[in-house]
Amino acid sequence: MNTSSNVTLNRRRLLCGCAGLATLSLLGCGQSGAAASSAPAEIDAQASCSLDGMLLADYPGPKGQIRYDGVAEVQWFCDSVELLSVLLAPEQVRAVQSAHVQDMALADWDQPRGHWIDARQALYVLGSKRHGSMGPTVASFATETAAQAFVQQHGGRLLRYAELQPGMVDLSGGALHDTRM
């Protein structure tokens, strides 16, 4: 009898150990999956703006992207002003998993690719002479030194994300003033 109970006990330990390993494996997958899903995506030729359908690759200036909780697809923005207007909108209630803009100290202004930074940690220059897809835009930077250098060359004023107000990134009337349309 002692042998039979040892076999049963060992079998239980083995099953519990396997169940524990499976649980840990699944938890690990969930964490890496969440981390991967909040990582910035890269712009491809078909990436289009979630607000107006414009192809991102066709326009200069800083781009943006948002990942919402429970939504697999990246929401693209052809201009940082559009992304900021969505993030700062008082009626914005969707849970944002991550939001990224491009560091324009590193990205090519005319064909920006890569160099994604957290939109809520970025520094912004408003009112510069540089234009994006929607005309006047908000340039985004990872460092204050790079943002100040941009201000010296192109004008504008430097603000941190917490200093931005919805009225500073208002989209109303933008297309009405675009003479290229």
Coordinates of C-alpha atoms in Angstrom, one line a residue:
M1 CA 0.0 0.0 0.0
N2 CA 2.8 2.3 0.7
T3 CA 4.0 2.0 -2.9
S4 CA 0.6 2.7 -4.3
S5 CA 0.1 5.9 -2.3
N6 CA 3.7 7.0 -3.3
V7 CA 2.8 6.5 -7.0
T8 CA -0.4 8.5 -6.6
L9 CA 1.4 11.2 -4.7
N10 CA 4.2 11.4 -7.3
R11 CA 1.6 11.5 -10.1
R12 CA -0.2 14.4 -8.3
R13 CA 3.0 16.3 -7.9
L14 CA 3.9 15.7 -11.5
L15 CA 0.5 16.9 -12.7
C16 CA 0.5 20.0 -10.4
G17 CA 4.0 20.8 -11.5
C18 CA 3.0 20.6 -15.2
A19 CA -0.1 22.7 -14.5
G20 CA 2.1 25.3 -12.7
L21 CA 4.6 25.4 -15.6
A22 CA 1.8 25.8 -18.1
T23 CA 0.3 28.6 -16.1
L24 CA 3.7 30.4 -15.9
S25 CA 4.2 29.9 -19.6
L26 CA 0.9 31.4 -20.4
L27 CA 1.5 34.3 -18.1
G28 CA 4.8 34.9 -19.7
C29 CA 3.2 34.8 -23.2
G30 CA 0.6 37.3 -22.1
Q31 CA 3.2 39.7 -20.8
S32 CA 5.3 39.6 -23.9
G33 CA 2.2 39.8 -26.1
A34 CA 1.1 42.9 -24.3
A35 CA 4.5 44.4 -24.5
A36 CA 4.7 43.6 -28.2
S37 CA 1.2 45.0 -28.9
S38 CA 2.1 48.3 -27.2
A39 CA 5.4 48.6 -29.2
P40 CA 5.3 51.1 -32.1
A41 CA 4.6 49.8 -35.5
E42 CA 6.4 50.9 -38.7
I43 CA 4.7 52.7 -41.5
D44 CA 4.2 50.7 -44.6
A45 CA 3.0 51.9 -48.1
Q46 CA -0.6 51.1 -47.2
A47 CA -0.8 52.8 -43.8
S48 CA -3.5 55.4 -43.9
C49 CA -4.7 58.0 -41.4
S50 CA -7.5 56.8 -39.2
L51 CA -9.2 60.2 -39.3
D52 CA -9.2 61.1 -43.0
G53 CA -7.8 58.1 -44.9
M54 CA -4.8 59.9 -46.3
L55 CA -1.8 57.7 -47.0
L56 CA 1.0 58.5 -44.5
A57 CA 3.8 57.9 -47.0
D58 CA 2.5 60.7 -49.3
Y59 CA 3.1 63.5 -46.9
P60 CA 6.0 65.2 -45.0
G61 CA 6.2 65.9 -41.3
P62 CA 5.8 64.0 -38.0
K63 CA 3.3 61.1 -37.9
G64 CA 1.6 59.5 -35.0
Q65 CA 0.1 56.2 -33.9
I66 CA -2.2 55.0 -31.1
R67 CA -2.9 51.5 -29.9
Y68 CA -6.2 51.3 -27.9
D69 CA -6.9 48.5 -25.4
G70 CA -8.7 45.7 -27.0
V71 CA -8.0 46.8 -30.6
A72 CA -5.4 44.9 -32.5
E73 CA -5.0 47.4 -35.3
V74 CA -2.8 50.5 -35.0
Q75 CA -4.6 53.8 -35.4
W76 CA -2.4 55.9 -37.7
F77 CA -2.3 59.7 -37.9
C78 CA -0.7 61.5 -40.9
D79 CA 0.2 64.4 -38.7
S80 CA 1.1 64.9 -35.1
V81 CA -1.6 67.6 -34.7
E82 CA -4.2 64.9 -35.5
L83 CA -2.8 62.5 -32.9
L84 CA -2.6 65.2 -30.2
S85 CA -6.1 66.4 -31.0
V86 CA -7.4 62.9 -30.3
L87 CA -5.3 62.4 -27.2
L88 CA -6.2 65.7 -25.7
A89 CA -9.9 65.7 -26.6
P90 CA -12.0 66.0 -23.4
E91 CA -14.4 63.5 -24.9
Q92 CA -11.7 60.9 -25.4
V93 CA -12.8 57.9 -23.3
R94 CA -11.1 55.0 -25.1
A95 CA -8.3 53.4 -23.0
V96 CA -5.0 54.2 -24.8
Q97 CA -2.5 51.4 -24.5
S98 CA 0.3 53.4 -26.1
A99 CA 0.7 56.5 -28.2
H100 CA 3.8 57.3 -30.3
V101 CA 5.1 60.2 -32.3
Q102 CA 8.4 60.5 -34.3
D103 CA 11.5 62.1 -33.0
M104 CA 12.0 64.7 -35.7
A105 CA 15.6 65.2 -34.7
L106 CA 16.3 61.8 -36.2
A107 CA 13.5 61.2 -38.8
D108 CA 13.7 62.7 -42.3
W109 CA 11.1 65.5 -42.4
D110 CA 10.2 64.9 -46.0
Q111 CA 9.8 61.1 -45.7
P112 CA 9.7 60.3 -42.0
R113 CA 10.2 56.6 -41.0
G114 CA 10.9 55.1 -37.6
H115 CA 12.4 56.9 -34.6
W116 CA 9.2 56.5 -32.5
I117 CA 9.0 57.9 -29.1
D118 CA 6.2 57.9 -26.4
A119 CA 3.9 60.8 -27.2
R120 CA 3.3 61.6 -23.6
Q121 CA 7.0 61.9 -22.9
A122 CA 7.9 63.9 -26.1
L123 CA 8.6 67.6 -26.3
Y124 CA 6.7 69.6 -28.9
V125 CA 7.3 72.7 -30.9
L126 CA 4.2 74.6 -32.0
G127 CA 4.1 77.5 -34.5
S128 CA 7.2 76.7 -36.5
K129 CA 7.7 77.5 -40.2
R130 CA 7.7 73.7 -41.0
H131 CA 4.6 72.1 -42.4
G132 CA 3.2 68.6 -42.3
S133 CA 0.4 66.9 -44.1
M134 CA -2.2 69.2 -42.8
G135 CA -0.2 72.5 -43.1
P136 CA 1.2 74.0 -39.9
T137 CA 2.1 71.1 -37.6
V138 CA 3.5 70.3 -34.2
A139 CA 7.1 69.0 -34.3
S140 CA 7.9 66.2 -31.8
F141 CA 11.3 65.6 -30.2
A142 CA 12.8 63.2 -27.6
T143 CA 15.2 65.8 -26.1
E144 CA 15.0 69.4 -25.1
T145 CA 18.4 70.1 -26.9
A146 CA 17.0 68.9 -30.2
A147 CA 13.7 70.8 -29.8
Q148 CA 15.6 74.0 -28.9
A149 CA 17.8 73.6 -32.0
F150 CA 14.7 73.2 -34.1
V151 CA 13.2 76.4 -32.6
Q152 CA 16.4 78.3 -33.4
Q153 CA 16.2 77.2 -37.0
H154 CA 12.5 77.2 -37.7
G155 CA 10.8 79.3 -35.0
G156 CA 8.0 78.2 -32.7
R157 CA 7.7 77.6 -29.0
L158 CA 8.6 74.5 -27.0
L159 CA 6.0 72.8 -24.8
R160 CA 5.9 69.6 -22.8
Y161 CA 3.0 67.2 -23.3
A162 CA 1.4 68.3 -20.0
E163 CA 1.4 71.9 -21.2
L164 CA -0.6 71.2 -24.3
Q165 CA -4.2 72.2 -24.4
P166 CA -6.9 70.9 -26.8
G167 CA -7.3 74.4 -28.4
M168 CA -3.6 74.3 -29.4
V169 CA -4.3 71.3 -31.7
D170 CA -7.8 72.1 -32.9
L171 CA -8.5 70.6 -36.3
S172 CA -11.5 72.6 -37.2
G173 CA -11.2 74.3 -40.5
G174 CA -7.8 72.8 -41.5
A175 CA -9.1 71.4 -44.8
L176 CA -10.9 74.6 -45.6
H177 CA -7.6 76.5 -45.7
D178 CA -5.7 73.8 -47.7
T179 CA -5.4 75.2 -51.2
R180 CA -3.9 72.0 -52.6
M181 CA -7.3 70.2 -52.2

